[in-house]
């Protein structure tokens, strides 16, 4: 049975941010991972989070999910105070983890049905399988799927609870260029349904193609935020690609920190 439509956020600028983070700090054994990170994400937007390895992206995302406690700062996800209550928003968010986390011995049907049962409100497994071209693989073990098929299962899983916010961790890593493009279309479709989508990526073409907003973080701080076009325009003359803009902003942060 199809799910009743969940009320979707009103357009950006008129509503509580989907994510609102202020002065977030997190230190591991005295080493800072996040250093006063502040940012806001409008409901219904698609946002790319990019930054060098070690920039603090995973730490940030894990805090949003309620899996890590920040040392200081405020974290609001879908209007919910995650620091005060790290689990209260979990049924309203969906997360696509990396492929290695899939239970390889379960069939696709068992896998999706298992997680569907965890939520009082969940999507129909058959309908999800249709949307993600997985019908022919429902009785195949997850471990036997190709990389692209596994990623589709992981994305279907992220949507099993009809989430308002979807967090995707490097959703197309390792996929061939054609499969990547097909995957972008699936992500775009989710955004088109009013969901807020936050994804991490190292691929600038992916950020440019999918994101309304790009958040660049480096050494635990936000170093630039804006649409791909704005980020290029705000960089010095001669910068004409998002790759160049990214290199510019990360270099500026490194010089400032030195
Ligand atoms: P990214 O996802 O951008 O690569 P991370 O959030 O994984 O960044 O890491 C930020 C910093 O925190 C890095 O210096 C990393 O080594 C450190 N770090 C991350 N997780 C842990 C952990 N569990 N214990 C200790 N240090 C960690």
mmCIF file of C-alpha atoms in Angstrom, residues 19 21 40 70 78 82 105 125 135 197 202 227:
data_model
loop_
_atom_site.group_PDB
_atom_site.id
_atom_site.type_symbol
_atom_site.label_atom_id
_atom_site.label_comp_id
_atom_site.label_asym_id
_atom_site.label_seq_id
_atom_site.Cartn_x
_atom_site.Cartn_y
_atom_site.Cartn_z
ATOM 1 C CA UNK A 19 20.189 21.401 9.320
ATOM 2 C CA UNK A 21 24.792 23.852 13.150
ATOM 3 C CA UNK A 40 22.688 26.006 7.733
ATOM 4 C CA UNK A 70 30.179 17.080 19.911
ATOM 5 C CA UNK A 78 14.739 18.937 11.105
ATOM 6 C CA UNK A 82 20.383 16.416 18.408
ATOM 7 C CA UNK A 105 24.357 -13.034 2.860
ATOM 8 C CA UNK A 125 9.653 -3.110 -0.578
ATOM 9 C CA UNK A 135 12.868 -6.319 -9.092
ATOM 10 C CA UNK A 197 19.658 15.703 0.334
ATOM 11 C CA UNK A 202 35.277 13.933 -3.863
ATOM 12 C CA UNK A 227 26.073 27.452 -5.430
#
